[in-house]
Short mmCIF file of C-alpha atoms and ligand atoms in Angstrom, two decimals:
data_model
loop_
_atom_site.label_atom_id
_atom_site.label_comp_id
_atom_site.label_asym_id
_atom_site.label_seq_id
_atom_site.Cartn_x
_atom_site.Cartn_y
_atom_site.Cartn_z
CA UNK F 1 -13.68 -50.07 38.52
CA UNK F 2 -16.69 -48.13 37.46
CA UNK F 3 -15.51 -47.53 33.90
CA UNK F 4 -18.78 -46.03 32.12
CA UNK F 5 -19.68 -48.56 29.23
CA UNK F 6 -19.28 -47.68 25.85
CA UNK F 7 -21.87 -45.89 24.95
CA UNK F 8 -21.83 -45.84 20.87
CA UNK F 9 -24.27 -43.22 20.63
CA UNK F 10 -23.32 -40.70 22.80
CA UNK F 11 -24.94 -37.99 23.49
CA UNK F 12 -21.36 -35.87 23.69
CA UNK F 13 -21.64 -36.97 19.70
CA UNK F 14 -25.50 -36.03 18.63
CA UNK F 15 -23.79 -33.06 15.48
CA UNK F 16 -21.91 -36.19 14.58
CA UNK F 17 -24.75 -38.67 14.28
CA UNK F 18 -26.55 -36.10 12.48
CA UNK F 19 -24.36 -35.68 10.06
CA UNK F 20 -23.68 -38.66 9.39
CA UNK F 21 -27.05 -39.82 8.74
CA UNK F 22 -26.94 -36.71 5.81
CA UNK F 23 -24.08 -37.87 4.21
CA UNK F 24 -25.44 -41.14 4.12
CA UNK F 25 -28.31 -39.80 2.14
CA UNK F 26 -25.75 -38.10 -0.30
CA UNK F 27 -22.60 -40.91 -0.46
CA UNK F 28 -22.50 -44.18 -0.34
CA UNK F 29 -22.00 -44.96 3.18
CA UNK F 30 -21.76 -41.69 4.35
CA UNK F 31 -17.51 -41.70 3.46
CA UNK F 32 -15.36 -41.12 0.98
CA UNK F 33 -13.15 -44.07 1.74
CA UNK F 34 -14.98 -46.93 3.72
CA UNK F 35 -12.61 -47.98 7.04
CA UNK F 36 -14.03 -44.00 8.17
CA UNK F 37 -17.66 -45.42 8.60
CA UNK F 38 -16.32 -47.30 11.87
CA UNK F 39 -18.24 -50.18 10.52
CA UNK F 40 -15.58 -52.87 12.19
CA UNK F 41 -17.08 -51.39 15.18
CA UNK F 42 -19.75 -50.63 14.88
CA UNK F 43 -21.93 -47.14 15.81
CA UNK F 44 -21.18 -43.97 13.82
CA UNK F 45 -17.96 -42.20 13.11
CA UNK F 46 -16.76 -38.91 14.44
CA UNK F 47 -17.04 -35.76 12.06
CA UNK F 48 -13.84 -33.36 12.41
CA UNK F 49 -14.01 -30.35 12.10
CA UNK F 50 -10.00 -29.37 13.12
CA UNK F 51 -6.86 -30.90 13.84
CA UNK F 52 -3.93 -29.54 15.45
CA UNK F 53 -0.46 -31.26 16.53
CA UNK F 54 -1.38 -34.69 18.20
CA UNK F 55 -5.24 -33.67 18.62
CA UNK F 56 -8.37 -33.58 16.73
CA UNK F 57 -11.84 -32.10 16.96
CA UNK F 58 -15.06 -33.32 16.10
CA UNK F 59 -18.11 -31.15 15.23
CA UNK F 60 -19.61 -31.56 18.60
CA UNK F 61 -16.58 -29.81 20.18
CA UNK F 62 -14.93 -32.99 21.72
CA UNK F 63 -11.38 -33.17 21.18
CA UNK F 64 -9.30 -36.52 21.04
CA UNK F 65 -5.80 -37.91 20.71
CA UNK F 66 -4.87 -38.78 17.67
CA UNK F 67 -3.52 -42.25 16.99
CA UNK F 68 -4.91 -42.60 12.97
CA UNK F 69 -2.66 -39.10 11.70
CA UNK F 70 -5.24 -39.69 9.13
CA UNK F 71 -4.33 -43.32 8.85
CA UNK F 72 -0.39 -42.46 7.78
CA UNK F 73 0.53 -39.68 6.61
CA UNK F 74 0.63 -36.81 9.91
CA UNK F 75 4.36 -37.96 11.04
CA UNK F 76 4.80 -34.46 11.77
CA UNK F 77 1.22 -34.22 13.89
CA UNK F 78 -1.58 -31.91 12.26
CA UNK F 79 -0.58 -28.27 10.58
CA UNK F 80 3.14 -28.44 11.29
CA UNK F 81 4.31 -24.63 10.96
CA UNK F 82 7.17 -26.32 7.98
CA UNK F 83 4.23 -27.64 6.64
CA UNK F 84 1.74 -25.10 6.21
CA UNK F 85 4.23 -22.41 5.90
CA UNK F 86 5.29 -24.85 2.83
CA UNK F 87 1.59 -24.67 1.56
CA UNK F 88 0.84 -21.15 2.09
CA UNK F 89 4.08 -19.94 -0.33
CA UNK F 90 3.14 -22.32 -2.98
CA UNK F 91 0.04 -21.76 -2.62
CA UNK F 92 0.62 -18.00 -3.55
CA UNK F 93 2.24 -19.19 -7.00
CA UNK F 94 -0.69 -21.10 -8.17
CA UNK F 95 -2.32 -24.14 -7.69
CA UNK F 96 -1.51 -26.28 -10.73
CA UNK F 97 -0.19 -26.20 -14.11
CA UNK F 98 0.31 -29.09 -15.83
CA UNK F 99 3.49 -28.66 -17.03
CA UNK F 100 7.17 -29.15 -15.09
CA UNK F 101 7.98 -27.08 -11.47
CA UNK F 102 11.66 -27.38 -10.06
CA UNK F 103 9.85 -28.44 -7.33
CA UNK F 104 9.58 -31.56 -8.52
CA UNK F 105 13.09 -32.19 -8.98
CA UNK F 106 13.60 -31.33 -4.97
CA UNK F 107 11.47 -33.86 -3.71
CA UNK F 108 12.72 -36.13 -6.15
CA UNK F 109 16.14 -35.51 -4.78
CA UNK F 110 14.84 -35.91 -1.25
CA UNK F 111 13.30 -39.22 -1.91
CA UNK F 112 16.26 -40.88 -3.67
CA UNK F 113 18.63 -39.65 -1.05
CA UNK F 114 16.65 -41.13 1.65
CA UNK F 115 15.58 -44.57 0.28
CA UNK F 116 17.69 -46.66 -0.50
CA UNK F 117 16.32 -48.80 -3.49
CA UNK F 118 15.49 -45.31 -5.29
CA UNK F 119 17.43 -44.45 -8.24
CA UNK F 120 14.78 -42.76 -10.05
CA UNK F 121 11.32 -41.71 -9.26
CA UNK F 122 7.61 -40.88 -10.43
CA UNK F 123 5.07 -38.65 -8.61
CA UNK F 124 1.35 -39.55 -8.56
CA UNK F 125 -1.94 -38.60 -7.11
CA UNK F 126 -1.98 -42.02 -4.62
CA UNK F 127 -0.65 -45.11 -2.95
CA UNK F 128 -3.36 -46.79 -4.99
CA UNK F 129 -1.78 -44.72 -8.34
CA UNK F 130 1.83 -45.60 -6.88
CA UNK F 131 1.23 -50.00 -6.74
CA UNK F 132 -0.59 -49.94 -9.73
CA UNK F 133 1.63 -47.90 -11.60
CA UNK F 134 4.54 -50.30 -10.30
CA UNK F 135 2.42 -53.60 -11.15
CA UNK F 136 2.09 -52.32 -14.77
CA UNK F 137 6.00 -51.57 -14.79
CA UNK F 138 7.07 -54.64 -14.15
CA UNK F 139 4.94 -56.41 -16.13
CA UNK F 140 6.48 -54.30 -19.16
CA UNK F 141 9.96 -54.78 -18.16
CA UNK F 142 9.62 -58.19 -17.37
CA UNK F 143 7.00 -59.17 -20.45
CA UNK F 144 5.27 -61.18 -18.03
CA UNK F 145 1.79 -62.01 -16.42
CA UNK F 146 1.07 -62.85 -13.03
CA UNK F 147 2.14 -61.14 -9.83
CA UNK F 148 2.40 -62.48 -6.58
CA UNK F 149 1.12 -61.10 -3.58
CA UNK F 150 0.45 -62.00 -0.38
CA UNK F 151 -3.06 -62.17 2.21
CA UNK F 152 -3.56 -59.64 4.40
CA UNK F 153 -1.57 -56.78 2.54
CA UNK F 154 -2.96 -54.40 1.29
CA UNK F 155 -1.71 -52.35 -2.04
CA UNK F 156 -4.54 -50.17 -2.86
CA UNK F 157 -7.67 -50.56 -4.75
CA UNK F 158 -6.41 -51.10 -8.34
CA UNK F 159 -8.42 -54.36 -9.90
CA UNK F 160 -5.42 -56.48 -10.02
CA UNK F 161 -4.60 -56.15 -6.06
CA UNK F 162 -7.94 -56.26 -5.15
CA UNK F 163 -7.46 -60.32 -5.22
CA UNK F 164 -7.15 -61.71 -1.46
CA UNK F 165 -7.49 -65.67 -0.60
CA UNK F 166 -8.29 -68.10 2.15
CA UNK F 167 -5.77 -69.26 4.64
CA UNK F 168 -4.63 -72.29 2.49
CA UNK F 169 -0.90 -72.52 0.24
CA UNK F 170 -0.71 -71.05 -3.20
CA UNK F 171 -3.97 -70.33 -4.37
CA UNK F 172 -5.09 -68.24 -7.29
CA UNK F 173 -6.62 -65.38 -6.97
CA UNK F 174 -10.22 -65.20 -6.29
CA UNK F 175 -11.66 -61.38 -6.88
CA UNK F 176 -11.67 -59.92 -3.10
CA UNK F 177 -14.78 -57.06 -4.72
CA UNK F 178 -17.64 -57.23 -7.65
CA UNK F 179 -16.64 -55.56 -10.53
CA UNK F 180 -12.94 -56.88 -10.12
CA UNK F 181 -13.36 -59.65 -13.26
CA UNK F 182 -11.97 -63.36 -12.86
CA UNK F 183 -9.82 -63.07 -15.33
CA UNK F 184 -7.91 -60.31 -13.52
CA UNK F 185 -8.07 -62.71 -10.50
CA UNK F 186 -6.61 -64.95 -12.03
CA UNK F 187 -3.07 -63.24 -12.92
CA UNK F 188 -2.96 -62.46 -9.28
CA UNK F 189 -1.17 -65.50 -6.91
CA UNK F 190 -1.92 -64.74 -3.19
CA UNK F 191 0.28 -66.30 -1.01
CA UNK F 192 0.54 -66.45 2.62
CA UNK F 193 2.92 -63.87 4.18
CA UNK F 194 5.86 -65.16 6.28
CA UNK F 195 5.79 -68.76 4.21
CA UNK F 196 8.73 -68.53 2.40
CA UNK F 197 8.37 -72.65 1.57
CA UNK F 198 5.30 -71.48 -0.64
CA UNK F 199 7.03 -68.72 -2.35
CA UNK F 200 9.85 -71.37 -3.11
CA UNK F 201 6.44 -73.41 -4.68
CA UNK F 202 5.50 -70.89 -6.61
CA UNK F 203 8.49 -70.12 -8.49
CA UNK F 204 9.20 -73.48 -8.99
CA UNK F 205 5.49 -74.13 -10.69
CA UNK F 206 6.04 -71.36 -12.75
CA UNK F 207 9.07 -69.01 -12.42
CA UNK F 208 9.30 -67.73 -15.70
CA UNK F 209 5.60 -66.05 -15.61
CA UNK F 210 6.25 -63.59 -12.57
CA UNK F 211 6.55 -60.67 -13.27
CA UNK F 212 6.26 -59.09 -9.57
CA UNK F 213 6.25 -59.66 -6.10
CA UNK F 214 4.87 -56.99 -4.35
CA UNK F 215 4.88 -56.82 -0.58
CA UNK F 216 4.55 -54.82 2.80
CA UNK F 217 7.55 -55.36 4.23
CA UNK F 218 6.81 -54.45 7.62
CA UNK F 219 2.24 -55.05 7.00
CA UNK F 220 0.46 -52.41 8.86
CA UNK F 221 -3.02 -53.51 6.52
CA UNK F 222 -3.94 -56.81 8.45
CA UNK F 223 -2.42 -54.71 12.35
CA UNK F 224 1.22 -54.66 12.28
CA UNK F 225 2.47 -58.09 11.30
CA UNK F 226 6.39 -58.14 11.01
CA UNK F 227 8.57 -60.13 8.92
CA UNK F 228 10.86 -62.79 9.42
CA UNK F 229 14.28 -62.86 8.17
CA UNK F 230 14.20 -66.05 6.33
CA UNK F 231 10.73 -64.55 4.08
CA UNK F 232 12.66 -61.42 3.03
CA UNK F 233 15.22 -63.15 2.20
CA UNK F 234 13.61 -65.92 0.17
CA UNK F 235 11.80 -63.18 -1.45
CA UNK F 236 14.82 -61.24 -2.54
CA UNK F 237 16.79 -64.84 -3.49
CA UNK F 238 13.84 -65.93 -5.29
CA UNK F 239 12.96 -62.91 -7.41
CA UNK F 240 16.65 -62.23 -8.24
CA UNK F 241 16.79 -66.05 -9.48
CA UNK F 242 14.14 -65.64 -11.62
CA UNK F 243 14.21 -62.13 -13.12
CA UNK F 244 11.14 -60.88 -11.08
CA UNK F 245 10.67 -57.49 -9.72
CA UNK F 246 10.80 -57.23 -6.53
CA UNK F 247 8.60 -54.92 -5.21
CA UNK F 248 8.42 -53.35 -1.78
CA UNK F 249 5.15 -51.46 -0.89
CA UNK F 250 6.39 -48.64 1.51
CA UNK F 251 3.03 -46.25 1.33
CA UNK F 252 2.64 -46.80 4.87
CA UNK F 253 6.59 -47.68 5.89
CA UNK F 254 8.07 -44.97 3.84
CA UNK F 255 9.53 -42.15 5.91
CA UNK F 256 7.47 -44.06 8.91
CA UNK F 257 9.74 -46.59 10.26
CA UNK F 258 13.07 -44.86 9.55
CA UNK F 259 14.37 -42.41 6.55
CA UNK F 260 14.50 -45.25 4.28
CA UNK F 261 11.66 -46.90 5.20
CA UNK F 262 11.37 -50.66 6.04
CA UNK F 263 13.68 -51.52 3.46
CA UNK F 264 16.56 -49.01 5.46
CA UNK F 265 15.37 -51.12 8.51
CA UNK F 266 15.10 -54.45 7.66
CA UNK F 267 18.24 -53.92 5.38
CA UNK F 268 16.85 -55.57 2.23
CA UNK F 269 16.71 -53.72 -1.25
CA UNK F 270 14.11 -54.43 -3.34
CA UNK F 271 14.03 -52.95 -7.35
CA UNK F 272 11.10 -50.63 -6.95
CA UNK F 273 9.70 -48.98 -4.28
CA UNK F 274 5.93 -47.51 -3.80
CA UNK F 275 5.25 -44.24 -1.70
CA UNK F 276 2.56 -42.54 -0.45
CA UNK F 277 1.12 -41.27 2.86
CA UNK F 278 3.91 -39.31 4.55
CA UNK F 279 5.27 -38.50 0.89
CA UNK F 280 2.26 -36.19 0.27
CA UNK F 281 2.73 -34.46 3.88
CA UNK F 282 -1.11 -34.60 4.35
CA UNK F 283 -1.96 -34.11 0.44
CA UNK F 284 -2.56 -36.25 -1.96
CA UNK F 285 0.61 -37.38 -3.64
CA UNK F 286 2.17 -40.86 -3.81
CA UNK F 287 5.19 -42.00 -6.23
CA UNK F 288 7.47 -44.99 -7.11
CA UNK F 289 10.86 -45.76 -7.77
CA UNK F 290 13.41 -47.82 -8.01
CA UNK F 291 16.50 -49.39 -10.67
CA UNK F 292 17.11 -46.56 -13.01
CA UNK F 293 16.98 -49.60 -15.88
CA UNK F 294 13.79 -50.62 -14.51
CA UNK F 295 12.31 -46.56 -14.54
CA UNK F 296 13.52 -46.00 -17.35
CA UNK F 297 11.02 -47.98 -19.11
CA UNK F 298 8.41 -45.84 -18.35
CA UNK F 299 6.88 -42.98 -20.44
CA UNK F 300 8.11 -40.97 -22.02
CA UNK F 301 11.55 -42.25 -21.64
CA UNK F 302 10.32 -45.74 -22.59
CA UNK F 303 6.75 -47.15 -23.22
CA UNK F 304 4.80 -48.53 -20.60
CA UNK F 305 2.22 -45.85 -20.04
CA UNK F 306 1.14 -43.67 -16.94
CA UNK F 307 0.18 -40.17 -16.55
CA UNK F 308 -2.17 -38.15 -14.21
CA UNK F 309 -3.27 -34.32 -14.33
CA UNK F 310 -2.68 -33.57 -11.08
CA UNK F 311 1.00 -35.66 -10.95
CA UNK F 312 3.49 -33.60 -9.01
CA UNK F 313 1.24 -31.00 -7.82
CA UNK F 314 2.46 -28.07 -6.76
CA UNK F 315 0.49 -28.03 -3.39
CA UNK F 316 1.48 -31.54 -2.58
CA UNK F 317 4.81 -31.20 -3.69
CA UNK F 318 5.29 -28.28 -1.23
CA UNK F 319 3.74 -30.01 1.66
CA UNK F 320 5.54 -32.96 1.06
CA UNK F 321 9.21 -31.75 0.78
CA UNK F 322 8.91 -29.42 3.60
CA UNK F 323 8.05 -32.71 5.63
CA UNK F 324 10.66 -34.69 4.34
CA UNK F 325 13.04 -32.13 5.24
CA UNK F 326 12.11 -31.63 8.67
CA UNK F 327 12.43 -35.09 9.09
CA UNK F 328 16.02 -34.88 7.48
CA UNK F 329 16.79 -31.86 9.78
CA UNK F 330 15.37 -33.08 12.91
CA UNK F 331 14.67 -36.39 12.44
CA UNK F 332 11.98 -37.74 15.23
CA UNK F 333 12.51 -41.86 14.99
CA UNK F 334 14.27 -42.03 17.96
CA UNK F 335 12.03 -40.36 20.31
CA UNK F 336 9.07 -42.35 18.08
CA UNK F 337 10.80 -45.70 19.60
CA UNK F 338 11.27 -43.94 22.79
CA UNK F 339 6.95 -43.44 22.48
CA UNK F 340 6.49 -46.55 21.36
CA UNK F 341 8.52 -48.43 23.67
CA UNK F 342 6.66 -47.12 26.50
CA UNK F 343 3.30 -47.76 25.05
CA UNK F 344 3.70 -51.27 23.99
CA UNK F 345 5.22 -51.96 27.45
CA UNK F 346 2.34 -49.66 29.32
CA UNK F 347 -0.74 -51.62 26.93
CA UNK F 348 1.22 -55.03 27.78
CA UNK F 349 1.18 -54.47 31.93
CA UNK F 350 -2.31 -53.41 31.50
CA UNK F 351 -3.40 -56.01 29.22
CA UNK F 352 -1.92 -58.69 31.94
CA UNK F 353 -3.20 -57.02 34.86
CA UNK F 354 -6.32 -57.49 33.55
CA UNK F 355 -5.82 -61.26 32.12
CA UNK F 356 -6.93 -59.77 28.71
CA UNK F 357 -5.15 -62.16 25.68
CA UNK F 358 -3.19 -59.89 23.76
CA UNK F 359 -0.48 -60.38 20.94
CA UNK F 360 1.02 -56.34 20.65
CA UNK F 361 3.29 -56.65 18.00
CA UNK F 362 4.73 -52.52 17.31
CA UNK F 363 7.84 -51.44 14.79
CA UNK F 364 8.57 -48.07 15.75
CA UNK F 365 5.80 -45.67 15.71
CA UNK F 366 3.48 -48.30 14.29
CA UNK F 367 1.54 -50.47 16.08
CA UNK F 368 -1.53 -53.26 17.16
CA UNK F 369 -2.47 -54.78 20.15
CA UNK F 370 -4.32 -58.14 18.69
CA UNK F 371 -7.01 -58.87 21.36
CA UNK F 372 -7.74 -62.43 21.61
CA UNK F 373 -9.96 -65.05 22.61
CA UNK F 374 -7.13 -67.25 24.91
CA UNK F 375 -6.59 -68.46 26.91
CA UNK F 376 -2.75 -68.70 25.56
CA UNK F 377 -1.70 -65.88 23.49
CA UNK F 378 -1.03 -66.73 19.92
CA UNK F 379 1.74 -64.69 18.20
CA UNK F 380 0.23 -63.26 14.72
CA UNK F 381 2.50 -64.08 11.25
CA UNK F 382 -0.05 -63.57 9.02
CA UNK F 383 -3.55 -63.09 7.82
CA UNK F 384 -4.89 -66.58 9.01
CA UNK F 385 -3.30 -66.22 12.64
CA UNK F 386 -4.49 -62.37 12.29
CA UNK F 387 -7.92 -63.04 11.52
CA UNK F 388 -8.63 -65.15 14.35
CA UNK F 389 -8.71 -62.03 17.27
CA UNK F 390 -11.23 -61.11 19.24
CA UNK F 391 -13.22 -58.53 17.20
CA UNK F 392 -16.03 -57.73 19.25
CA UNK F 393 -13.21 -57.56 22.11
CA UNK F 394 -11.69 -54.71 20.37
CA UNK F 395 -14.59 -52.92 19.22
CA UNK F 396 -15.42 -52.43 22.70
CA UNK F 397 -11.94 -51.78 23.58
CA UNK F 398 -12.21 -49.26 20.68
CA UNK F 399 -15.39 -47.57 21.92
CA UNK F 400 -14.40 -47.54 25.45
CA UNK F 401 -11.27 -45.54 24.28
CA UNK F 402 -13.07 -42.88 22.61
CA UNK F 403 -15.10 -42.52 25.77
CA UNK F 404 -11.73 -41.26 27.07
CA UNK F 405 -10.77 -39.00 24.18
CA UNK F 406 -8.59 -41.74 22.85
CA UNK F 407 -8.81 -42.08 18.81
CA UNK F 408 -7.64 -45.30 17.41
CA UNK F 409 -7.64 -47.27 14.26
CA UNK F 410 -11.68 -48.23 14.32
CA UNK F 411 -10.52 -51.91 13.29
CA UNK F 412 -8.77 -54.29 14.79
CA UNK F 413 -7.06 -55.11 11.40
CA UNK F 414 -5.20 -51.72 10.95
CA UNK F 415 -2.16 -50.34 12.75
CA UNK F 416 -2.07 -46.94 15.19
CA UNK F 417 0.59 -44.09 14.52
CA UNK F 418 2.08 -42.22 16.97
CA UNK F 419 3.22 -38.73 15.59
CA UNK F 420 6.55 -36.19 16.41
CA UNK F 421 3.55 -34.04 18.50
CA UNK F 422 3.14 -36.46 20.76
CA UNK F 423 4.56 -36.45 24.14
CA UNK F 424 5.16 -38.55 27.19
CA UNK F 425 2.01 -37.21 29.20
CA UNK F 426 -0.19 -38.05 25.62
CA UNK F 427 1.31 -41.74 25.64
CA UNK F 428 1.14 -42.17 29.45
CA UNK F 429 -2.65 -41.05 29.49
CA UNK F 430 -3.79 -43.35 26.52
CA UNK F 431 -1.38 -46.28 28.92
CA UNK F 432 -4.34 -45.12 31.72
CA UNK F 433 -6.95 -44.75 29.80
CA UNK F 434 -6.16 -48.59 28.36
CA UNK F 435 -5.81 -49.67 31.84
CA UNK F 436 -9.45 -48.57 33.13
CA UNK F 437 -11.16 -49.89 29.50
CA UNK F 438 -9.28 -52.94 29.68
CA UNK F 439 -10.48 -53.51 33.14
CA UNK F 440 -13.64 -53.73 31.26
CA UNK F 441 -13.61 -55.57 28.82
C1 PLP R 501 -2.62 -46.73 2.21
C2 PLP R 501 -1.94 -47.77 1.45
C3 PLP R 501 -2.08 -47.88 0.06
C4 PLP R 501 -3.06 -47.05 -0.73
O1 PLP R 501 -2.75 -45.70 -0.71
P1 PLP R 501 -3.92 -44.64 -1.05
O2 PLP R 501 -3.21 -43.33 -1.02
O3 PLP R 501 -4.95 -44.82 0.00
O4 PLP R 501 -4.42 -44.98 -2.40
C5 PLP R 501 -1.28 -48.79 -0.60
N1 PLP R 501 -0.42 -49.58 0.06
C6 PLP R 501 -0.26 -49.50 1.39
C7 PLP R 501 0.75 -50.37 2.07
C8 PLP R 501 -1.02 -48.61 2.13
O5 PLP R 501 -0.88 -48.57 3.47
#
């Protein structure tokens, strides 16, 4: 096999690497938002300058597959006609006002239809907005403290959720970023996910001070970990026993994994419910919901406190109702599985063939293939199994990908989305593409 080795600065990407090293002169980093610098990688990110259905193009004129669908939210694939149709007509009414649209009211109705723990609902500007909106909730419907969470997820960058923790039991938070104080750390318990014997712990310590328990249910922030039956279930038990929230963090699941999300899946109902992602249809919006009696507390029908300028925009609104409805009217999740199916089983043959050690774990359109060190293949529950893969293994898996016009998650910690625009011949090239890299590496 004379696969060509990665080659991370290619000339096929010199407009790229120029740009990038301007950007780095004017932004930190060179990126608005940190997992684009391709710095699990390593080399230089891509810069696009298109998109369109299941492909992108970079500023150098090279065009790749896309498996991020800017990490979430392109179910749909890039400028779906629905979609920008959608944008165009609201577009032609104005771009904001700051006061109520009907529009509003439509999605809302969309949202509560479709998920299941959704009575009520508020819009924001983010995921990020959406979990720390829902953190501040409970804690003012519950009058109570800490909040539980769990290594490996990930729930935006809000102060209190920026609290990770070693692979140990319960331990209290230690601040995962400067600038995130101890003292916000400490109201934060990280836990490890699929332990439901620590969860039990915790509650018993101190039960009557949690006020959440916020959670991925199906974690596409550490690669695609699923759950197991007996941690939803403590969760659920365990927060209903002692008048916590339950919260289910469905930026990424929501509208993803089924209509209803993970919690439609898995067939668990938590009491509130954070969106985001597909939601916004490609703009930024993200919202939660949940109990009426738990919504209700928040302003201006009761008094714990959020707002935002830009909440319920009229652009985002627009894009993301006219995706929620074409996923009501032709919903894609079965040809998704169909997709995935064949990809998890064409990545697994190859993987084999090869005798590369690899744990692919994949709900729906979601998923990882965990490259290891071996030799035995070690299935991944959580962050500490998680964190022991191969890195450099995938980076050069990653790069050799690209090389082939295959764009994946550019860590080995983040999940890959296939879209509605992608088709058999798309899934069965990336399968060969795999194949020759994996020969490779
Ligand atoms: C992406 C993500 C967030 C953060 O959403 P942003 O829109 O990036 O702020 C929160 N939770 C989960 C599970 C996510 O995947």
């Amino acid at each position: 096999m004379n696969a060509p080795r990665p080659d991370r600065s290619s000339s096929q990407r010199r407009r790229s690497s120029a740009a990038f090293a301007r950007a780095r002169d004017l932004i930190p980093g060179g990126v608005n938002s940190p997992a684009r610098a391709f710095g699990a990688v390593g080399g230089e990110p891509i810069f696009i300058s298109a998109a369109q259905g299941q492909r992108l193009t970079d500023i150098d004129g090279n065009t790749y597959l896309d498996y991020i669908g800017s990490w979430g939210p392109m179910i749909l694939g890039h400028r779906h006609p629905r979609v920008v149709a959608a944008i165009e007509a609201a577009l032609a009414r104005g771009t904001s006002y700051g006061a109520p649209t009907e529009a509003e009211s439509r999605l809302a109705e969309l949202i509560i239809a479709a998920v299941p723990s959704v009575e009520k609902v508020r819009m924001v500007s983010s995921g990020t907005e959406a979990a720390m909106s829902a953190v501040r909730l409970a804690r003012g419907f519950t009058h109570r403290e800490k909040i539980v969470k769990f290594s490996g997820n990930y729930h935006g960058h809000a102060d209190s959720l920026l609290v990770a923790a070693g692979s140990s039991a319960a331990t209290l938070g230690v601040p995962d970023s400067p600038g995130v104080t101890a003292g916000t750390a400490r109201d934060t318990v990280v836990l490890d996910y699929n332990e439901p014997a620590q969860l039990e712990e915790a509650f018993r310590a101190g039960g009557d001070t949690i006020a959440a328990v916020l959670m991925e249910p199906v974690v596409g922030n550490m690669g695609l970990v699923m759950p197991t039956a007996e941690f939803l279930a403590a969760a659920r038990r365990l927060t209903h026993e002692h008048g916590a929230v339950l919260v289910f963090d469905e930026v990424m699941t929501g509208f993803r994994l089924a209509p209803g999300g993970a919690q439609e899946l898995l067939g668990v109902t938590p009491d509130l419910t954070t969106l985001g992602k597909i939601v916004g249809g490609g703009l930024p919006l993200g919202a939660y919901g949940g109990r009426r009696e738990i919504m209700d507390h928040v302003l201006p029908a009761g008094k714990v406190f959020q707002a935002g300028t830009l909440s319920g925009n009229p652009l985002a609104v627009a894009a993301g109702t006219a995706t929620l409805e074409e996923l009501r009217d032709h919903p894609p999740y079965a040809s998704l599985e169909r997709l995935g199916t064949r990809l998890e089983e064409g990545w697994r043959a190859a993987a084999a063939r090869h005798g590369v050690p690899a744990w692919i774990a994949r709900a729906g359109s979601m998923m990882t293939m965990f490259l290891q060190a071996g030799p035995d293949v070690v299935p991944v529950t959580g962050w500490t199994t998680a964190s022991r893969s191969a890195t450099a293994r995938y980076a050069e898996f990653f790069w050799g990908m690209m090389d082939r016009g295959v764009y994946l998650p550019c860590s080995q910690y983040e999940a890959l989305f296939i879209s509605a625009a992608h088709d058999t011949d798309d899934i069965d090239a990336t399968i060969a593409a795999a194949d020759a890299v994996l020969a490779a590496v």
